[in-house]
Amino acid sequence: MNKHRALRNAFGQFGTGVVIITITDPKGSTLGLTVNSFSSVSLDPPLVSWCLANDSDMMTRFADTDRFCVNILSAEQEELSNAMARPGTHELEPGHILASASGGKRLLGALAHFDCRVQERIKAGDHIIYIGYVENADCAETQNAPLLYFRGGYAGLA
Ligand SMILES: Cc1cc2nc3c(=O)[nH]c(=O)nc-3n(C[C@H](O)[C@H](O)[C@H](O)COP(=O)(O)O)c2cc1C
């Protein structure tokens, strides 16, 4: 097995949740990107991080924005996760979105939302690490299970 494959496989042993990062484009549409590199970073100040691949078509669209919203997906949102992981417009239908008071584009049905201001972009190999300052965070009133990702595929809670 080549080194690259071995590394991917080893990374894949780390089970994660799945989030969609949403932003507003200059025309006012909401764009989404499926990501599993999300992590909580700091409580005080409140910081989160996630990584964007340098070869993503979304690079320029994220470079142009100073805000994003992190939406933690529920197990019911696998289809939306797949849709926002396909190259293309990454445009979300208005029916999926609720704007927060601070202008964050929140995905309906997500388990939690973090409205963030871009605090830092750090070049790191073939990705850019986005650090977000969390201006607002909340949990949805749902007992739905999370969408999980493990060994290159979706997984359920054991
Ligand atoms: C479960 C899952 C997790 C992903 N995590 C990331 C990630 O952390 N960072 C990233 O840049 N892309 C990630 N992707 C891939 C992007 O969603 C995908 O490359 C992108 O949507 C492809 O279109 P683009 O070239 O327009 O970006 C992930 C995809 C899936 C299905």
PDB file of C-alpha atoms and ligand atoms in Angstrom:
ATOM      1  CA  MET A   1       0.000   0.000   0.000  1.00  0.00           C
ATOM      2  CA  ASN A   2       1.395   3.463  -0.821  1.00  0.00           C
ATOM      3  CA  LYS A   3       2.071   5.975   1.956  1.00  0.00           C
ATOM      4  CA  HIS A   4      -0.743   8.316   0.915  1.00  0.00           C
ATOM      5  CA  ARG A   5      -3.351   5.529   1.041  1.00  0.00           C
ATOM      6  CA  ALA A   6      -2.016   4.298   4.389  1.00  0.00           C
ATOM      7  CA  LEU A   7      -2.278   7.824   5.851  1.00  0.00           C
ATOM      8  CA  ARG A   8      -5.840   8.266   4.551  1.00  0.00           C
ATOM      9  CA  ASN A   9      -6.843   4.930   6.040  1.00  0.00           C
ATOM     10  CA  ALA A  10      -5.299   5.814   9.398  1.00  0.00           C
ATOM     11  CA  PHE A  11      -7.019   9.250   9.435  1.00  0.00           C
ATOM     12  CA  GLY A  12     -10.271   7.419   8.645  1.00  0.00           C
ATOM     13  CA  GLN A  13     -10.085   5.428  11.890  1.00  0.00           C
ATOM     14  CA  PHE A  14     -10.941   8.641  13.725  1.00  0.00           C
ATOM     15  CA  GLY A  15     -14.740   8.728  13.841  1.00  0.00           C
ATOM     16  CA  THR A  16     -16.126  12.243  13.544  1.00  0.00           C
ATOM     17  CA  GLY A  17     -19.353  14.139  13.273  1.00  0.00           C
ATOM     18  CA  VAL A  18     -20.236  15.931  10.044  1.00  0.00           C
ATOM     19  CA  VAL A  19     -20.979  19.643   9.660  1.00  0.00           C
ATOM     20  CA  ILE A  20     -22.012  21.906   6.819  1.00  0.00           C
ATOM     21  CA  ILE A  21     -20.279  25.272   6.796  1.00  0.00           C
ATOM     22  CA  THR A  22     -22.621  27.926   5.393  1.00  0.00           C
ATOM     23  CA  ILE A  23     -21.782  31.345   3.996  1.00  0.00           C
ATOM     24  CA  THR A  24     -23.659  34.094   2.174  1.00  0.00           C
ATOM     25  CA  ASP A  25     -22.424  34.864  -1.337  1.00  0.00           C
ATOM     26  CA  PRO A  26     -22.423  38.434  -2.750  1.00  0.00           C
ATOM     27  CA  LYS A  27     -25.822  37.830  -4.412  1.00  0.00           C
ATOM     28  CA  GLY A  28     -27.341  36.876  -1.056  1.00  0.00           C
ATOM     29  CA  SER A  29     -27.571  33.122  -1.753  1.00  0.00           C
ATOM     30  CA  THR A  30     -26.551  30.641   0.928  1.00  0.00           C
ATOM     31  CA  LEU A  31     -23.699  28.274   0.014  1.00  0.00           C
ATOM     32  CA  GLY A  32     -22.782  25.136   1.960  1.00  0.00           C
ATOM     33  CA  LEU A  33     -19.762  22.846   2.200  1.00  0.00           C
ATOM     34  CA  THR A  34     -19.699  19.441   3.909  1.00  0.00           C
ATOM     35  CA  VAL A  35     -16.771  19.088   6.301  1.00  0.00           C
ATOM     36  CA  ASN A  36     -15.636  16.595   8.957  1.00  0.00           C
ATOM     37  CA  SER A  37     -12.465  18.443  10.016  1.00  0.00           C
ATOM     38  CA  PHE A  38     -14.473  20.624  12.419  1.00  0.00           C
ATOM     39  CA  SER A  39     -13.134  20.875  15.962  1.00  0.00           C
ATOM     40  CA  SER A  40     -13.807  22.875  19.086  1.00  0.00           C
ATOM     41  CA  VAL A  41     -10.655  24.847  19.975  1.00  0.00           C
ATOM     42  CA  SER A  42     -11.171  27.196  22.923  1.00  0.00           C
ATOM     43  CA  LEU A  43     -13.887  28.107  25.430  1.00  0.00           C
ATOM     44  CA  ASP A  44     -12.500  31.523  26.418  1.00  0.00           C
ATOM     45  CA  PRO A  45     -12.213  33.078  23.918  1.00  0.00           C
ATOM     46  CA  PRO A  46     -14.776  30.897  22.101  1.00  0.00           C
ATOM     47  CA  LEU A  47     -13.010  29.429  19.049  1.00  0.00           C
ATOM     48  CA  VAL A  48     -13.621  26.620  16.579  1.00  0.00           C
ATOM     49  CA  SER A  49     -11.639  25.366  13.578  1.00  0.00           C
ATOM     50  CA  TRP A  50     -12.091  23.442  10.357  1.00  0.00           C
ATOM     51  CA  CYS A  51      -9.933  22.860   7.262  1.00  0.00           C
ATOM     52  CA  LEU A  52     -10.601  23.774   3.628  1.00  0.00           C
ATOM     53  CA  ALA A  53      -8.804  21.893   0.824  1.00  0.00           C
ATOM     54  CA  ASN A  54      -6.686  24.140  -1.419  1.00  0.00           C
ATOM     55  CA  ASP A  55      -8.177  22.502  -4.511  1.00  0.00           C
ATOM     56  CA  SER A  56     -11.786  23.150  -3.486  1.00  0.00           C
ATOM     57  CA  ASP A  57     -13.864  25.215  -5.898  1.00  0.00           C
ATOM     58  CA  MET A  58     -15.082  27.010  -2.765  1.00  0.00           C
ATOM     59  CA  MET A  59     -11.649  28.530  -2.016  1.00  0.00           C
ATOM     60  CA  THR A  60     -12.369  31.908  -3.585  1.00  0.00           C
ATOM     61  CA  ARG A  61     -15.872  32.076  -2.147  1.00  0.00           C
ATOM     62  CA  PHE A  62     -14.544  31.476   1.357  1.00  0.00           C
ATOM     63  CA  ALA A  63     -11.657  33.894   0.782  1.00  0.00           C
ATOM     64  CA  ASP A  64     -14.239  36.619   0.114  1.00  0.00           C
ATOM     65  CA  THR A  65     -16.215  36.181   3.322  1.00  0.00           C
ATOM     66  CA  ASP A  66     -15.475  37.194   6.892  1.00  0.00           C
ATOM     67  CA  ARG A  67     -18.277  35.150   8.448  1.00  0.00           C
ATOM     68  CA  PHE A  68     -19.467  31.551   8.406  1.00  0.00           C
ATOM     69  CA  CYS A  69     -21.899  29.359  10.292  1.00  0.00           C
ATOM     70  CA  VAL A  70     -21.122  25.795  11.432  1.00  0.00           C
ATOM     71  CA  ASN A  71     -24.120  23.450  11.401  1.00  0.00           C
ATOM     72  CA  ILE A  72     -23.756  20.067  13.135  1.00  0.00           C
ATOM     73  CA  LEU A  73     -25.705  17.541  11.080  1.00  0.00           C
ATOM     74  CA  SER A  74     -28.216  15.036  12.401  1.00  0.00           C
ATOM     75  CA  ALA A  75     -28.505  11.475  11.064  1.00  0.00           C
ATOM     76  CA  GLU A  76     -31.539  12.663   9.062  1.00  0.00           C
ATOM     77  CA  GLN A  77     -29.351  14.985   6.979  1.00  0.00           C
ATOM     78  CA  GLU A  78     -27.218  12.478   5.065  1.00  0.00           C
ATOM     79  CA  GLU A  79     -28.741  13.501   1.728  1.00  0.00           C
ATOM     80  CA  LEU A  80     -27.938  17.168   2.344  1.00  0.00           C
ATOM     81  CA  SER A  81     -24.423  16.183   3.417  1.00  0.00           C
ATOM     82  CA  ASN A  82     -23.915  14.397   0.089  1.00  0.00           C
ATOM     83  CA  ALA A  83     -25.367  17.320  -1.863  1.00  0.00           C
ATOM     84  CA  MET A  84     -22.965  19.798  -0.229  1.00  0.00           C
ATOM     85  CA  ALA A  85     -19.995  17.437  -0.856  1.00  0.00           C
ATOM     86  CA  ARG A  86     -20.485  17.467  -4.640  1.00  0.00           C
ATOM     87  CA  PRO A  87     -18.602  19.921  -6.836  1.00  0.00           C
ATOM     88  CA  GLY A  88     -21.066  22.442  -8.244  1.00  0.00           C
ATOM     89  CA  THR A  89     -22.901  25.518  -7.101  1.00  0.00           C
ATOM     90  CA  HIS A  90     -23.101  24.457  -3.413  1.00  0.00           C
ATOM     91  CA  GLU A  91     -26.258  26.542  -3.278  1.00  0.00           C
ATOM     92  CA  LEU A  92     -28.791  25.727  -0.546  1.00  0.00           C
ATOM     93  CA  GLU A  93     -32.522  26.162  -1.067  1.00  0.00           C
ATOM     94  CA  PRO A  94     -33.976  29.034   1.004  1.00  0.00           C
ATOM     95  CA  GLY A  95     -36.376  26.501   2.588  1.00  0.00           C
ATOM     96  CA  HIS A  96     -33.440  24.845   4.352  1.00  0.00           C
ATOM     97  CA  ILE A  97     -32.224  28.075   5.970  1.00  0.00           C
ATOM     98  CA  LEU A  98     -33.134  30.281   8.899  1.00  0.00           C
ATOM     99  CA  ALA A  99     -31.163  33.519   9.297  1.00  0.00           C
ATOM    100  CA  SER A 100     -30.006  34.202  12.861  1.00  0.00           C
ATOM    101  CA  ALA A 101     -30.167  37.657  14.466  1.00  0.00           C
ATOM    102  CA  SER A 102     -26.475  38.177  13.667  1.00  0.00           C
ATOM    103  CA  GLY A 103     -27.002  37.213  10.020  1.00  0.00           C
ATOM    104  CA  GLY A 104     -25.688  33.622  10.277  1.00  0.00           C
ATOM    105  CA  LYS A 105     -27.304  31.222   7.795  1.00  0.00           C
ATOM    106  CA  ARG A 106     -28.491  28.333   9.937  1.00  0.00           C
ATOM    107  CA  LEU A 107     -29.524  24.981   8.522  1.00  0.00           C
ATOM    108  CA  LEU A 108     -32.917  23.842   9.759  1.00  0.00           C
ATOM    109  CA  GLY A 109     -32.759  20.394  11.373  1.00  0.00           C
ATOM    110  CA  ALA A 110     -29.109  20.698  12.445  1.00  0.00           C
ATOM    111  CA  LEU A 111     -28.272  19.694  16.027  1.00  0.00           C
ATOM    112  CA  ALA A 112     -26.312  22.859  16.834  1.00  0.00           C
ATOM    113  CA  HIS A 113     -25.240  26.109  15.190  1.00  0.00           C
ATOM    114  CA  PHE A 114     -22.200  28.328  15.655  1.00  0.00           C
ATOM    115  CA  ASP A 115     -22.298  31.803  14.069  1.00  0.00           C
ATOM    116  CA  CYS A 116     -18.645  32.705  13.531  1.00  0.00           C
ATOM    117  CA  ARG A 117     -16.444  35.563  12.456  1.00  0.00           C
ATOM    118  CA  VAL A 118     -13.239  34.526  10.647  1.00  0.00           C
ATOM    119  CA  GLN A 119     -10.480  35.102  13.196  1.00  0.00           C
ATOM    120  CA  GLU A 120      -7.599  33.560  11.271  1.00  0.00           C
ATOM    121  CA  ARG A 121      -6.712  31.645   8.090  1.00  0.00           C
ATOM    122  CA  ILE A 122      -3.597  29.511   8.442  1.00  0.00           C
ATOM    123  CA  LYS A 123      -1.924  27.838   5.460  1.00  0.00           C
ATOM    124  CA  ALA A 124      -1.205  24.226   6.361  1.00  0.00           C
ATOM    125  CA  GLY A 125      -0.034  21.888   3.597  1.00  0.00           C
ATOM    126  CA  ASP A 126      -2.819  21.157   1.123  1.00  0.00           C
ATOM    127  CA  HIS A 127      -5.469  22.802   3.367  1.00  0.00           C
ATOM    128  CA  ILE A 128      -6.217  26.164   4.983  1.00  0.00           C
ATOM    129  CA  ILE A 129      -7.160  26.055   8.656  1.00  0.00           C
ATOM    130  CA  TYR A 130     -10.057  28.393   9.394  1.00  0.00           C
ATOM    131  CA  ILE A 131     -10.286  29.621  12.971  1.00  0.00           C
ATOM    132  CA  GLY A 132     -13.690  31.069  13.803  1.00  0.00           C
ATOM    133  CA  TYR A 133     -14.614  33.309  16.731  1.00  0.00           C
ATOM    134  CA  VAL A 134     -18.021  32.080  17.910  1.00  0.00           C
ATOM    135  CA  GLU A 135     -20.420  35.002  18.313  1.00  0.00           C
ATOM    136  CA  ASN A 136     -23.490  32.860  18.967  1.00  0.00           C
ATOM    137  CA  ALA A 137     -23.995  29.171  19.646  1.00  0.00           C
ATOM    138  CA  ASP A 138     -27.110  27.178  20.268  1.00  0.00           C
ATOM    139  CA  CYS A 139     -28.500  23.650  20.329  1.00  0.00           C
ATOM    140  CA  ALA A 140     -31.681  22.619  18.571  1.00  0.00           C
ATOM    141  CA  GLU A 141     -34.460  21.175  20.696  1.00  0.00           C
ATOM    142  CA  THR A 142     -34.197  17.692  19.215  1.00  0.00           C
ATOM    143  CA  GLN A 143     -33.133  14.268  20.419  1.00  0.00           C
ATOM    144  CA  ASN A 144     -32.097  13.221  16.885  1.00  0.00           C
ATOM    145  CA  ALA A 145     -28.899  11.186  16.563  1.00  0.00           C
ATOM    146  CA  PRO A 146     -25.820  12.820  14.991  1.00  0.00           C
ATOM    147  CA  LEU A 147     -24.560  12.062  11.478  1.00  0.00           C
ATOM    148  CA  LEU A 148     -21.230  10.277  11.926  1.00  0.00           C
ATOM    149  CA  TYR A 149     -18.352   9.536   9.551  1.00  0.00           C
ATOM    150  CA  PHE A 150     -15.925   6.630  10.000  1.00  0.00           C
ATOM    151  CA  ARG A 151     -13.562   4.698   7.675  1.00  0.00           C
ATOM    152  CA  GLY A 152     -14.661   6.665   4.630  1.00  0.00           C
ATOM    153  CA  GLY A 153     -18.417   6.226   5.096  1.00  0.00           C
ATOM    154  CA  TYR A 154     -21.371   7.269   7.232  1.00  0.00           C
ATOM    155  CA  ALA A 155     -21.809   5.373  10.473  1.00  0.00           C
ATOM    156  CA  GLY A 156     -24.470   5.081  13.150  1.00  0.00           C
ATOM    157  CA  LEU A 157     -24.087   5.139  16.914  1.00  0.00           C
ATOM    158  CA  ALA A 158     -23.347   1.590  18.124  1.00  0.00           C
TER     159      ALA A 158
HETATM  160  C1  LIG B   1     -18.003  13.439   5.194  1.00  0.00           C
HETATM  161  C2  LIG B   1     -17.215  14.419   4.378  1.00  0.00           C
HETATM  162  C3  LIG B   1     -16.266  15.235   5.009  1.00  0.00           C
HETATM  163  C4  LIG B   1     -15.529  16.175   4.290  1.00  0.00           C
HETATM  164  N1  LIG B   1     -14.653  16.984   4.951  1.00  0.00           N
HETATM  165  C5  LIG B   1     -13.981  17.947   4.268  1.00  0.00           C
HETATM  166  C6  LIG B   1     -13.124  18.859   4.966  1.00  0.00           C
HETATM  167  O1  LIG B   1     -12.938  18.776   6.179  1.00  0.00           O
HETATM  168  N2  LIG B   1     -12.509  19.834   4.239  1.00  0.00           N
HETATM  169  C7  LIG B   1     -12.696  19.955   2.877  1.00  0.00           C
HETATM  170  O2  LIG B   1     -12.120  20.869   2.276  1.00  0.00           O
HETATM  171  N3  LIG B   1     -13.485  19.094   2.201  1.00  0.00           N
HETATM  172  C8  LIG B   1     -14.141  18.113   2.865  1.00  0.00           C
HETATM  173  N4  LIG B   1     -14.977  17.254   2.210  1.00  0.00           N
HETATM  174  C9  LIG B   1     -15.073  17.349   0.763  1.00  0.00           C
HETATM  175  C10 LIG B   1     -15.933  18.481   0.300  1.00  0.00           C
HETATM  176  O3  LIG B   1     -17.235  18.441   0.835  1.00  0.00           O
HETATM  177  C11 LIG B   1     -15.942  18.315  -1.247  1.00  0.00           C
HETATM  178  O4  LIG B   1     -14.644  18.175  -1.699  1.00  0.00           O
HETATM  179  C12 LIG B   1     -16.403  19.470  -1.947  1.00  0.00           C
HETATM  180  O5  LIG B   1     -17.724  19.716  -1.619  1.00  0.00           O
HETATM  181  C13 LIG B   1     -16.263  19.214  -3.449  1.00  0.00           C
HETATM  182  O6  LIG B   1     -16.651  20.328  -4.133  1.00  0.00           O
HETATM  183  P1  LIG B   1     -15.732  21.632  -4.375  1.00  0.00           P
HETATM  184  O7  LIG B   1     -14.564  21.255  -5.227  1.00  0.00           O
HETATM  185  O8  LIG B   1     -16.700  22.547  -5.037  1.00  0.00           O
HETATM  186  O9  LIG B   1     -15.298  22.060  -3.031  1.00  0.00           O
HETATM  187  C14 LIG B   1     -15.726  16.281   2.891  1.00  0.00           C
HETATM  188  C15 LIG B   1     -16.673  15.461   2.255  1.00  0.00           C
HETATM  189  C16 LIG B   1     -17.408  14.550   2.993  1.00  0.00           C
HETATM  190  C17 LIG B   1     -18.445  13.697   2.288  1.00  0.00           C
END
